[in-house]
mmCIF file of C-alpha atoms and ligand atoms in Angstrom:
data_model
loop_
_atom_site.group_PDB
_atom_site.id
_atom_site.type_symbol
_atom_site.label_atom_id
_atom_site.label_comp_id
_atom_site.label_asym_id
_atom_site.label_seq_id
_atom_site.Cartn_x
_atom_site.Cartn_y
_atom_site.Cartn_z
ATOM 1 C CA UNK A 740 10.632 22.443 86.354
ATOM 2 C CA UNK A 741 11.642 19.064 84.649
ATOM 3 C CA UNK A 742 14.212 17.034 85.526
ATOM 4 C CA UNK A 743 17.131 19.197 87.634
ATOM 5 C CA UNK A 744 18.208 22.101 87.795
ATOM 6 C CA UNK A 745 21.482 23.974 87.863
ATOM 7 C CA UNK A 746 22.320 24.437 91.399
ATOM 8 C CA UNK A 747 20.587 21.512 92.865
ATOM 9 C CA UNK A 748 23.053 21.405 95.367
ATOM 10 C CA UNK A 749 22.508 24.737 96.809
ATOM 11 C CA UNK A 750 18.697 24.390 97.074
ATOM 12 C CA UNK A 751 19.294 20.819 98.352
ATOM 13 C CA UNK A 752 20.473 21.951 101.361
ATOM 14 C CA UNK A 753 18.150 25.298 101.575
ATOM 15 C CA UNK A 754 15.217 25.559 99.901
ATOM 16 C CA UNK A 755 13.149 22.868 102.127
ATOM 17 C CA UNK A 756 10.213 23.215 103.845
ATOM 18 C CA UNK A 757 10.772 22.763 107.459
ATOM 19 C CA UNK A 758 6.991 23.119 108.564
ATOM 20 C CA UNK A 759 5.223 21.217 105.730
ATOM 21 C CA UNK A 760 2.381 18.666 106.244
ATOM 22 C CA UNK A 761 3.525 17.476 103.013
ATOM 23 C CA UNK A 762 4.742 13.656 104.454
ATOM 24 C CA UNK A 763 6.202 13.317 101.091
ATOM 25 C CA UNK A 764 8.364 16.103 100.699
ATOM 26 C CA UNK A 765 12.518 14.748 100.456
ATOM 27 C CA UNK A 766 15.010 16.998 100.777
ATOM 28 C CA UNK A 767 16.482 16.602 97.610
ATOM 29 C CA UNK A 768 13.233 17.051 95.430
ATOM 30 C CA UNK A 769 14.745 19.390 93.131
ATOM 31 C CA UNK A 770 18.209 17.716 92.264
ATOM 32 C CA UNK A 771 17.232 14.404 89.862
ATOM 33 C CA UNK A 772 21.073 13.250 89.032
ATOM 34 C CA UNK A 773 23.416 11.094 90.892
ATOM 35 C CA UNK A 774 23.620 14.179 92.952
ATOM 36 C CA UNK A 775 27.394 15.707 92.994
ATOM 37 C CA UNK A 776 28.948 13.408 95.405
ATOM 38 C CA UNK A 777 28.253 10.553 93.272
ATOM 39 C CA UNK A 778 29.049 11.880 89.985
ATOM 40 C CA UNK A 779 32.554 12.645 90.824
ATOM 41 C CA UNK A 780 32.647 9.723 92.843
ATOM 42 C CA UNK A 781 32.089 7.653 89.756
ATOM 43 C CA UNK A 782 34.278 9.062 87.494
ATOM 44 C CA UNK A 783 37.441 9.379 90.237
ATOM 45 C CA UNK A 784 36.776 5.329 90.912
ATOM 46 C CA UNK A 785 36.867 4.604 87.570
ATOM 47 C CA UNK A 786 40.385 6.039 86.849
ATOM 48 C CA UNK A 787 41.527 3.546 88.998
ATOM 49 C CA UNK A 788 39.612 0.557 86.687
ATOM 50 C CA UNK A 789 41.952 1.554 83.872
ATOM 51 C CA UNK A 790 44.639 -0.608 82.440
ATOM 52 C CA UNK A 791 48.417 0.258 81.495
ATOM 53 C CA UNK A 792 49.435 2.451 79.945
ATOM 54 C CA UNK A 793 46.157 4.340 79.646
ATOM 55 C CA UNK A 794 46.458 4.571 83.395
ATOM 56 C CA UNK A 795 49.169 7.334 84.079
ATOM 57 C CA UNK A 796 47.416 9.696 81.518
ATOM 58 C CA UNK A 797 44.090 9.413 83.649
ATOM 59 C CA UNK A 798 46.001 9.136 86.599
ATOM 60 C CA UNK A 799 47.524 12.316 85.904
ATOM 61 C CA UNK A 800 43.918 13.776 85.128
ATOM 62 C CA UNK A 801 42.528 12.334 87.885
ATOM 63 C CA UNK A 802 41.230 16.360 89.826
ATOM 64 C CA UNK A 803 39.569 17.122 86.924
ATOM 65 C CA UNK A 804 37.882 14.497 85.446
ATOM 66 C CA UNK A 805 36.590 14.053 88.740
ATOM 67 C CA UNK A 806 35.328 18.002 89.109
ATOM 68 C CA UNK A 807 33.960 18.082 85.820
ATOM 69 C CA UNK A 808 31.910 15.373 86.323
ATOM 70 C CA UNK A 809 28.984 17.498 86.878
ATOM 71 C CA UNK A 810 29.647 19.947 84.049
ATOM 72 C CA UNK A 811 26.522 18.369 81.536
ATOM 73 C CA UNK A 812 24.480 19.185 85.057
ATOM 74 C CA UNK A 813 25.638 22.855 85.244
ATOM 75 C CA UNK A 814 25.111 23.190 81.620
ATOM 76 C CA UNK A 815 21.268 22.111 81.454
ATOM 77 C CA UNK A 816 19.749 25.352 81.751
ATOM 78 C CA UNK A 817 22.265 26.968 79.604
ATOM 79 C CA UNK A 818 22.353 25.213 76.467
ATOM 80 C CA UNK A 819 19.456 24.052 74.247
ATOM 81 C CA UNK A 820 18.813 20.512 74.080
ATOM 82 C CA UNK A 821 21.013 20.118 76.748
ATOM 83 C CA UNK A 822 18.394 18.404 79.289
ATOM 84 C CA UNK A 823 16.948 15.843 77.091
ATOM 85 C CA UNK A 824 20.442 13.937 76.789
ATOM 86 C CA UNK A 825 20.184 12.790 80.108
ATOM 87 C CA UNK A 826 17.333 10.149 80.227
ATOM 88 C CA UNK A 827 14.665 8.591 78.295
ATOM 89 C CA UNK A 828 11.382 7.937 78.879
ATOM 90 C CA UNK A 829 10.934 4.496 77.706
ATOM 91 C CA UNK A 830 7.577 3.977 79.057
ATOM 92 C CA UNK A 831 6.514 6.928 77.491
ATOM 93 C CA UNK A 832 6.865 4.773 74.215
ATOM 94 C CA UNK A 833 5.150 1.330 75.370
ATOM 95 C CA UNK A 834 5.897 -1.599 76.945
ATOM 96 C CA UNK A 835 8.243 -2.767 74.747
ATOM 97 C CA UNK A 836 10.113 0.266 73.864
ATOM 98 C CA UNK A 837 13.392 -0.887 74.515
ATOM 99 C CA UNK A 838 13.030 -3.347 72.190
ATOM 100 C CA UNK A 839 11.042 -1.858 69.638
ATOM 101 C CA UNK A 840 12.335 1.855 68.997
ATOM 102 C CA UNK A 841 14.648 2.599 65.897
ATOM 103 C CA UNK A 842 18.606 2.726 66.978
ATOM 104 C CA UNK A 843 18.938 5.222 65.205
ATOM 105 C CA UNK A 844 18.019 9.077 65.929
ATOM 106 C CA UNK A 845 17.018 10.509 62.668
ATOM 107 C CA UNK A 846 14.163 7.186 62.457
ATOM 108 C CA UNK A 847 12.938 7.588 66.074
ATOM 109 C CA UNK A 848 12.516 11.103 64.997
ATOM 110 C CA UNK A 849 10.745 10.516 61.661
ATOM 111 C CA UNK A 850 8.227 8.360 62.693
ATOM 112 C CA UNK A 851 7.173 10.337 65.739
ATOM 113 C CA UNK A 852 6.992 13.405 63.943
ATOM 114 C CA UNK A 853 4.375 16.188 62.409
ATOM 115 C CA UNK A 854 5.079 17.932 59.938
ATOM 116 C CA UNK A 855 3.769 21.270 58.649
ATOM 117 C CA UNK A 856 3.991 23.869 55.820
ATOM 118 C CA UNK A 857 3.950 27.442 56.985
ATOM 119 C CA UNK A 858 3.688 29.865 54.255
ATOM 120 C CA UNK A 859 2.546 33.575 54.596
ATOM 121 C CA UNK A 860 1.576 32.993 58.249
ATOM 122 C CA UNK A 861 -0.403 30.113 57.451
ATOM 123 C CA UNK A 862 0.185 26.376 59.002
ATOM 124 C CA UNK A 863 -0.966 23.498 56.928
ATOM 125 C CA UNK A 864 -0.387 19.697 57.882
ATOM 126 C CA UNK A 865 1.308 17.950 55.452
ATOM 127 C CA UNK A 866 1.555 15.045 57.797
ATOM 128 C CA UNK A 867 0.929 13.448 61.243
ATOM 129 C CA UNK A 868 3.002 10.313 61.720
ATOM 130 C CA UNK A 869 2.257 9.645 65.137
ATOM 131 C CA UNK A 870 -1.649 8.937 64.027
ATOM 132 C CA UNK A 871 -0.460 7.265 60.651
ATOM 133 C CA UNK A 872 2.191 4.817 61.062
ATOM 134 C CA UNK A 873 3.956 4.956 64.020
ATOM 135 C CA UNK A 874 7.106 2.800 64.196
ATOM 136 C CA UNK A 875 5.890 1.242 61.048
ATOM 137 C CA UNK A 876 6.599 1.144 56.952
ATOM 138 C CA UNK A 877 4.443 4.723 55.876
ATOM 139 C CA UNK A 878 5.803 5.375 52.508
ATOM 140 C CA UNK A 879 2.988 5.190 50.649
ATOM 141 C CA UNK A 880 1.264 7.508 53.187
ATOM 142 C CA UNK A 881 3.654 10.045 53.429
ATOM 143 C CA UNK A 882 4.154 10.321 49.714
ATOM 144 C CA UNK A 883 0.768 10.996 49.381
ATOM 145 C CA UNK A 884 -0.138 13.486 52.358
ATOM 146 C CA UNK A 885 3.310 15.236 50.567
ATOM 147 C CA UNK A 886 1.964 15.275 46.724
ATOM 148 C CA UNK A 887 -1.638 16.764 47.921
ATOM 149 C CA UNK A 888 -0.005 19.742 49.881
ATOM 150 C CA UNK A 889 2.916 19.964 46.865
ATOM 151 C CA UNK A 890 0.898 19.116 43.758
ATOM 152 C CA UNK A 891 2.555 15.521 42.440
ATOM 153 C CA UNK A 892 6.135 14.373 43.639
ATOM 154 C CA UNK A 893 8.211 13.629 40.426
ATOM 155 C CA UNK A 894 8.873 10.662 42.711
ATOM 156 C CA UNK A 895 8.115 8.714 45.309
ATOM 157 C CA UNK A 896 9.428 9.401 49.316
ATOM 158 C CA UNK A 897 11.156 6.445 50.678
ATOM 159 C CA UNK A 898 11.571 5.791 54.034
ATOM 160 C CA UNK A 899 15.460 5.232 53.304
ATOM 161 C CA UNK A 900 15.507 8.545 51.316
ATOM 162 C CA UNK A 901 13.451 9.852 54.139
ATOM 163 C CA UNK A 902 15.968 9.266 56.830
ATOM 164 C CA UNK A 903 19.173 10.387 54.794
ATOM 165 C CA UNK A 904 18.082 13.432 54.585
ATOM 166 C CA UNK A 905 16.431 14.126 57.637
ATOM 167 C CA UNK A 906 20.441 12.971 58.885
ATOM 168 C CA UNK A 907 22.297 14.577 56.809
ATOM 169 C CA UNK A 908 20.178 17.766 55.855
ATOM 170 C CA UNK A 909 17.518 18.704 58.554
ATOM 171 C CA UNK A 910 19.506 17.290 61.490
ATOM 172 C CA UNK A 911 21.733 20.026 61.240
ATOM 173 C CA UNK A 912 19.266 22.529 62.020
ATOM 174 C CA UNK A 913 17.664 20.802 64.265
ATOM 175 C CA UNK A 914 15.766 22.304 67.218
ATOM 176 C CA UNK A 915 13.204 20.958 69.823
ATOM 177 C CA UNK A 916 10.829 23.807 69.791
ATOM 178 C CA UNK A 917 12.035 25.574 66.334
ATOM 179 C CA UNK A 918 12.816 23.544 63.490
ATOM 180 C CA UNK A 919 12.453 24.995 60.444
ATOM 181 C CA UNK A 920 13.785 23.692 56.459
ATOM 182 C CA UNK A 921 13.785 26.309 54.545
ATOM 183 C CA UNK A 922 11.598 26.273 51.341
ATOM 184 C CA UNK A 923 14.989 25.437 49.136
ATOM 185 C CA UNK A 924 15.669 22.278 51.298
ATOM 186 C CA UNK A 925 12.255 20.690 50.995
ATOM 187 C CA UNK A 926 11.940 21.175 47.113
ATOM 188 C CA UNK A 927 15.471 19.523 47.292
ATOM 189 C CA UNK A 928 14.608 16.367 48.885
ATOM 190 C CA UNK A 929 11.360 16.176 47.336
ATOM 191 C CA UNK A 930 12.452 17.030 44.028
ATOM 192 C CA UNK A 931 9.793 19.524 43.513
ATOM 193 C CA UNK A 932 9.175 23.258 43.381
ATOM 194 C CA UNK A 933 8.300 25.552 46.004
ATOM 195 C CA UNK A 934 7.521 29.040 46.144
ATOM 196 C CA UNK A 935 10.966 30.520 48.677
ATOM 197 C CA UNK A 936 8.477 32.377 51.146
ATOM 198 C CA UNK A 937 7.846 29.361 52.919
ATOM 199 C CA UNK A 938 8.998 26.779 55.118
ATOM 200 C CA UNK A 939 8.714 23.515 56.608
ATOM 201 C CA UNK A 940 8.194 23.516 60.379
ATOM 202 C CA UNK A 941 9.115 19.393 61.888
ATOM 203 C CA UNK A 942 7.606 18.834 65.098
ATOM 204 C CA UNK A 943 9.704 17.069 66.754
ATOM 205 C CA UNK A 944 7.767 14.625 69.448
ATOM 206 C CA UNK A 945 10.531 12.647 70.155
ATOM 207 C CA UNK A 946 13.275 13.919 72.036
ATOM 208 C CA UNK A 947 11.535 16.157 75.110
ATOM 209 C CA UNK A 948 10.913 12.253 76.321
ATOM 210 C CA UNK A 949 14.970 11.452 76.350
ATOM 211 C CA UNK A 950 17.807 10.754 74.099
ATOM 212 C CA UNK A 951 20.359 9.715 76.055
ATOM 213 C CA UNK A 952 20.759 6.330 73.714
ATOM 214 C CA UNK A 953 21.143 8.370 70.851
ATOM 215 C CA UNK A 954 23.239 10.663 71.996
ATOM 216 C CA UNK A 955 25.864 9.181 73.981
ATOM 217 C CA UNK A 956 27.422 7.463 71.039
ATOM 218 C CA UNK A 957 27.842 10.630 69.482
ATOM 219 C CA UNK A 958 29.752 11.881 72.167
ATOM 220 C CA UNK A 959 31.205 8.734 72.471
ATOM 221 C CA UNK A 960 32.987 9.190 68.441
ATOM 222 C CA UNK A 961 34.047 13.004 69.976
ATOM 223 C CA UNK A 962 36.263 11.099 72.426
ATOM 224 C CA UNK A 963 37.639 8.927 70.055
ATOM 225 C CA UNK A 964 38.119 12.062 68.121
ATOM 226 C CA UNK A 965 39.698 13.982 70.679
ATOM 227 C CA UNK A 966 42.489 10.794 71.735
ATOM 228 C CA UNK A 967 43.035 10.596 67.455
ATOM 229 C CA UNK A 968 43.958 14.186 67.962
ATOM 230 C CA UNK A 969 45.743 14.295 71.236
ATOM 231 C CA UNK A 970 43.913 16.765 72.020
ATOM 232 C CA UNK A 971 44.563 16.761 75.842
ATOM 233 C CA UNK A 972 41.699 19.219 77.311
ATOM 234 C CA UNK A 973 39.208 17.742 75.108
ATOM 235 C CA UNK A 974 39.527 14.271 75.926
ATOM 236 C CA UNK A 975 39.436 15.342 79.764
ATOM 237 C CA UNK A 976 36.598 17.196 78.889
ATOM 238 C CA UNK A 977 34.628 14.486 76.648
ATOM 239 C CA UNK A 978 35.392 11.632 78.912
ATOM 240 C CA UNK A 979 34.412 13.465 82.524
ATOM 241 C CA UNK A 980 31.222 14.479 80.284
ATOM 242 C CA UNK A 981 30.566 10.613 79.213
ATOM 243 C CA UNK A 982 31.429 9.978 82.947
ATOM 244 C CA UNK A 983 28.250 12.081 83.581
ATOM 245 C CA UNK A 984 25.906 10.194 81.048
ATOM 246 C CA UNK A 985 27.104 6.888 81.434
ATOM 247 C CA UNK A 986 26.444 7.724 85.370
ATOM 248 C CA UNK A 987 22.676 9.248 84.654
ATOM 249 C CA UNK A 988 22.040 5.813 82.470
ATOM 250 C CA UNK A 989 22.590 3.834 85.395
ATOM 251 C CA UNK A 990 19.698 5.001 87.389
ATOM 252 C CA UNK A 991 16.721 3.450 86.770
ATOM 253 C CA UNK A 992 14.710 6.679 87.127
ATOM 254 C CA UNK A 993 16.265 8.081 84.375
ATOM 255 C CA UNK A 994 14.356 5.505 82.402
ATOM 256 C CA UNK A 995 10.839 5.983 83.109
ATOM 257 C CA UNK A 996 8.465 9.589 82.882
ATOM 258 C CA UNK A 997 7.066 8.682 86.721
ATOM 259 C CA UNK A 998 11.036 9.988 87.111
ATOM 260 C CA UNK A 999 10.730 11.427 90.031
ATOM 261 C CA UNK A 1000 7.856 9.496 91.509
ATOM 262 C CA UNK A 1001 5.784 12.307 90.857
ATOM 263 C CA UNK A 1002 2.274 9.610 89.278
ATOM 264 C CA UNK A 1003 2.636 7.745 91.941
ATOM 265 C CA UNK A 1004 2.887 10.239 95.257
ATOM 266 C CA UNK A 1005 6.515 9.394 95.828
ATOM 267 C CA UNK A 1006 7.770 12.633 94.998
ATOM 268 C CA UNK A 1007 11.313 12.774 95.728
ATOM 269 C CA UNK A 1008 11.929 9.335 95.207
ATOM 270 C CA UNK A 1009 14.580 10.389 92.824
ATOM 271 C CA UNK A 1010 17.134 12.313 94.878
ATOM 272 C CA UNK A 1011 16.637 9.512 97.785
ATOM 273 C CA UNK A 1012 17.771 6.768 95.477
ATOM 274 C CA UNK A 1013 20.623 7.913 93.810
ATOM 275 C CA UNK A 1014 21.755 11.000 96.331
ATOM 276 C CA UNK A 1015 20.733 9.931 99.974
ATOM 277 C CA UNK A 1016 21.672 6.396 99.707
ATOM 278 C CA UNK A 1017 25.323 6.844 97.861
ATOM 279 C CA UNK A 1018 26.295 9.434 100.609
ATOM 280 C CA UNK A 1019 25.051 7.969 103.624
ATOM 281 C CA UNK A 1020 26.485 4.589 103.017
ATOM 282 C CA UNK A 1021 29.186 4.449 99.721
ATOM 283 C CA UNK A 1022 32.223 5.314 101.167
ATOM 284 C CA UNK A 1023 31.627 3.688 104.084
ATOM 285 C CA UNK A 1024 29.573 0.329 102.983
ATOM 286 C CA UNK A 1025 30.046 0.110 99.340
ATOM 287 C CA UNK A 1026 32.375 -2.566 97.513
ATOM 288 C CA UNK A 1027 34.553 -0.109 95.289
ATOM 289 C CA UNK A 1028 36.767 -2.698 93.695
ATOM 290 C CA UNK A 1029 34.871 -3.608 90.698
ATOM 291 C CA UNK A 1030 38.032 -5.167 88.177
ATOM 292 C CA UNK A 1031 39.774 -3.717 85.116
ATOM 293 C CA UNK A 1032 37.671 -2.101 82.549
ATOM 294 C CA UNK A 1033 37.460 -3.902 79.293
ATOM 295 C CA UNK A 1034 36.873 -3.236 75.280
ATOM 296 C CA UNK A 1035 32.995 -2.143 74.513
ATOM 297 C CA UNK A 1036 32.270 -3.568 70.842
ATOM 298 C CA UNK A 1037 29.712 -1.592 70.254
ATOM 299 C CA UNK A 1038 29.266 1.685 72.015
ATOM 300 C CA UNK A 1039 25.536 1.377 70.720
ATOM 301 C CA UNK A 1040 24.358 -1.932 72.016
ATOM 302 C CA UNK A 1041 26.992 -1.399 75.215
ATOM 303 C CA UNK A 1042 23.887 1.828 76.274
ATOM 304 C CA UNK A 1043 21.107 0.689 75.199
ATOM 305 C CA UNK A 1044 21.971 -2.498 77.454
ATOM 306 C CA UNK A 1045 22.677 0.019 80.202
ATOM 307 C CA UNK A 1046 19.135 1.514 80.028
ATOM 308 C CA UNK A 1047 17.217 -1.836 79.555
ATOM 309 C CA UNK A 1048 18.497 -3.237 82.858
ATOM 310 C CA UNK A 1049 18.077 0.223 84.636
ATOM 311 C CA UNK A 1050 14.584 0.264 82.906
ATOM 312 C CA UNK A 1051 14.038 -3.218 84.471
ATOM 313 C CA UNK A 1052 14.794 -2.265 88.226
ATOM 314 C CA UNK A 1053 11.603 0.706 88.021
ATOM 315 C CA UNK A 1054 9.272 -1.013 89.163
ATOM 316 C CA UNK A 1055 11.315 -2.330 92.612
ATOM 317 C CA UNK A 1056 12.676 1.470 93.243
ATOM 318 C CA UNK A 1057 8.893 2.294 93.063
ATOM 319 C CA UNK A 1058 7.303 -0.293 94.944
ATOM 320 C CA UNK A 1059 9.488 -1.093 97.499
ATOM 321 C CA UNK A 1060 9.948 2.548 98.538
ATOM 322 C CA UNK A 1061 5.837 2.950 98.514
ATOM 323 C CA UNK A 1062 5.542 -0.379 100.892
ATOM 324 C CA UNK A 1063 8.290 1.145 103.084
ATOM 325 C CA UNK A 1064 6.370 4.110 103.933
ATOM 326 C CA UNK A 1065 3.440 3.088 104.056
ATOM 327 C CA UNK A 1066 4.171 0.850 106.771
ATOM 328 C CA UNK A 1067 7.039 2.557 108.908
ATOM 329 C CA UNK A 1068 5.346 4.781 111.249
ATOM 330 C CA UNK A 1069 5.686 8.743 109.733
ATOM 331 C CA UNK A 1070 7.955 10.298 112.349
ATOM 332 C CA UNK A 1071 10.544 7.341 111.572
ATOM 333 C CA UNK A 1072 10.344 8.289 107.713
ATOM 334 C CA UNK A 1073 11.776 12.327 107.436
ATOM 335 C CA UNK A 1074 14.608 13.564 109.672
ATOM 336 C CA UNK A 1075 16.036 16.894 110.072
ATOM 337 C CA UNK A 1076 19.959 17.564 109.797
ATOM 338 C CA UNK A 1077 21.872 20.357 110.105
ATOM 339 C CA UNK A 1078 24.201 21.430 107.122
ATOM 340 C CA UNK A 1079 26.362 24.687 106.361
ATOM 341 C CA UNK A 1080 24.120 26.465 108.925
ATOM 342 C CA UNK A 1081 20.888 25.521 107.745
ATOM 343 C CA UNK A 1082 18.087 22.707 108.818
ATOM 344 C CA UNK A 1083 17.458 19.853 106.154
ATOM 345 C CA UNK A 1084 15.138 17.804 105.700
ATOM 346 C CA UNK A 1085 15.478 14.223 104.833
ATOM 347 C CA UNK A 1086 14.802 10.531 105.057
ATOM 348 C CA UNK A 1087 15.989 9.163 108.363
ATOM 349 C CA UNK A 1088 19.691 7.090 108.014
ATOM 350 C CA UNK A 1089 17.774 4.326 109.572
ATOM 351 C CA UNK A 1090 14.934 4.357 106.671
ATOM 352 C CA UNK A 1091 17.383 4.669 104.233
ATOM 353 C CA UNK A 1092 19.425 1.945 105.304
ATOM 354 C CA UNK A 1093 15.733 -0.071 105.385
ATOM 355 C CA UNK A 1094 15.057 0.928 101.631
ATOM 356 C CA UNK A 1095 18.994 0.309 100.955
ATOM 357 C CA UNK A 1096 18.662 -3.470 101.934
ATOM 358 C CA UNK A 1097 14.750 -3.909 100.864
ATOM 359 C CA UNK A 1098 15.929 -3.098 97.053
ATOM 360 C CA UNK A 1099 18.886 -5.410 97.848
ATOM 361 C CA UNK A 1100 21.676 -3.333 97.738
ATOM 362 C CA UNK A 1101 20.376 -2.269 93.917
ATOM 363 C CA UNK A 1102 22.176 0.820 94.160
ATOM 364 C CA UNK A 1103 25.217 -0.397 95.159
ATOM 365 C CA UNK A 1104 24.659 -2.564 92.178
ATOM 366 C CA UNK A 1105 24.364 -0.155 89.558
ATOM 367 C CA UNK A 1106 26.933 2.182 91.429
ATOM 368 C CA UNK A 1107 29.565 -0.873 91.007
ATOM 369 C CA UNK A 1108 28.534 -1.606 87.129
ATOM 370 C CA UNK A 1109 28.517 2.386 86.773
ATOM 371 C CA UNK A 1110 32.507 2.331 88.075
ATOM 372 C CA UNK A 1111 33.262 -0.267 85.629
ATOM 373 C CA UNK A 1112 31.283 0.859 82.437
ATOM 374 C CA UNK A 1113 33.192 4.478 82.625
ATOM 375 C CA UNK A 1114 36.521 3.426 82.796
ATOM 376 C CA UNK A 1115 35.575 0.863 80.107
ATOM 377 C CA UNK A 1116 33.882 3.456 77.526
ATOM 378 C CA UNK A 1117 37.624 5.810 77.728
ATOM 379 C CA UNK A 1118 39.647 2.646 77.457
ATOM 380 C CA UNK A 1119 37.711 1.585 74.387
ATOM 381 C CA UNK A 1120 37.623 5.226 72.748
ATOM 382 C CA UNK A 1121 41.341 5.254 73.173
ATOM 383 C CA UNK A 1122 41.585 1.847 71.560
ATOM 384 C CA UNK A 1123 39.466 3.225 68.956
ATOM 385 C CA UNK A 1124 41.633 5.853 68.126
ATOM 386 C CA UNK A 1125 44.397 3.513 67.964
ATOM 387 C CA UNK A 1126 45.735 3.431 70.933
ATOM 388 C CA UNK A 1127 48.126 7.020 70.649
ATOM 389 C CA UNK A 1128 50.184 8.092 73.602
ATOM 390 C CA UNK A 1129 49.486 11.130 74.921
ATOM 391 C CA UNK A 1130 50.644 13.855 77.032
ATOM 392 C CA UNK A 1131 54.047 12.851 78.400
ATOM 393 C CA UNK A 1132 57.305 14.343 78.813
ATOM 394 C CA UNK A 1133 60.542 12.343 77.104
ATOM 395 C CA UNK A 1134 61.084 10.360 79.842
ATOM 396 C CA UNK A 1135 57.243 9.099 80.648
ATOM 397 C CA UNK A 1136 57.068 8.656 76.946
ATOM 398 C CA UNK A 1137 59.733 6.226 77.199
ATOM 399 C CA UNK A 1138 57.851 4.431 80.034
ATOM 400 C CA UNK A 1139 55.083 4.392 78.455
ATOM 401 C CA UNK A 1140 56.504 2.858 74.696
ATOM 402 C CA UNK A 1141 57.953 0.411 76.902
ATOM 403 C CA UNK A 1142 54.775 -0.604 78.476
ATOM 404 C CA UNK A 1143 53.021 -0.452 74.965
ATOM 405 C CA UNK A 1144 55.804 -3.133 73.869
ATOM 406 C CA UNK A 1145 55.325 -5.113 76.736
ATOM 407 C CA UNK A 1146 51.687 -5.571 75.781
ATOM 408 C CA UNK A 1147 52.183 -9.126 73.900
ATOM 409 C CA UNK A 1148 49.279 -9.606 71.009
ATOM 410 C CA UNK A 1149 47.679 -11.778 73.605
ATOM 411 C CA UNK A 1150 47.029 -9.187 76.036
ATOM 412 C CA UNK A 1151 45.493 -7.407 73.248
ATOM 413 C CA UNK A 1152 43.396 -10.097 71.996
ATOM 414 C CA UNK A 1153 41.888 -10.402 75.205
ATOM 415 C CA UNK A 1154 40.083 -7.222 74.897
ATOM 416 C CA UNK A 1155 36.421 -8.272 74.582
ATOM 417 C CA UNK A 1156 33.198 -7.379 74.743
ATOM 418 C CA UNK A 1157 31.645 -5.651 77.456
ATOM 419 C CA UNK A 1158 28.618 -7.242 79.088
HETATM 420 ZN ZN1 ZN B 351 22.377 14.019 84.760
#
């Protein structure tokens, strides 16, 4: 199963091959997010980074924001298209993908797609972008291919118009598996006539490798709108959601196709890094004081900078665990613990500590940066919505209005670009 599972926590506790000879089986090997503990903790701690007067709102909804932090994982297999929002396999797209990939989702999809025309049961390949001009300009080839298929087109297909069509028309019907565009809509775009029986099938070769940096800004704008509408339940739900996606974006293994060490014989490393270590050490040892949330100028640039930094950590996450697991005695790697009446196999606490320290406390660093990032995203969405006053009793409202007035112009100008 790709990337996590609906009830990863339960499976974590119950489905352990206790007599396994396979020394690389970790207890968490089916769970692929920070884990319920960490996602909840990140959202909770983010609340304390919010400046007044918005902090009053988040504190009064703290419980819900924390509990709903895991909602996106719960719906991964219930909602089509949800799973790919949690990661991006940057290395699938080449060594320099973080810089090369188009920042607009429709461009990324367009340049890696294959187009088929399907009519009366016959499938004809119209154009395979991946074979021709991936990440390069390809207007001429594309127009030629479509002209061959649909007789002579009245006009060339410029990439600019193609992007606009994809964004405004085709993306409305986007489906990772069955992406079909009617003959009418295709004909309108191409400026030609097509029989009504056929349809254009777009094979989306991009999305299955993850879309977290493309999805995040869209969801951010939903939160801004919710603030503008002063829709309390929506604000809470979307804030919790965004906290989750930001959390995932901070995990190095959410940016690589070797997301669970499965390509290097390190199956289970995902949960070792992001669940086992926080569960063991976060409350006791992590420094939770991270400072004040600040305004993020560009959610797009922000999320790309987050995944870029996460991706830079992939090598050490994998190579250090590899070295430790090969040098330590095998019986010091895994321990059995009793939880909720079941015996489970886990990386031993001392092994986890050694890994944590050998990584130079990378997990803690990403955790801390993530807390501040979540708070900053919530605060920025509220700011972009015009800093509305929310959901307060008349008494609280008056207090908040006074606090708002107390925000001097100087303070407002202190809003700075998030790094
Ligand atoms: Zn997730």
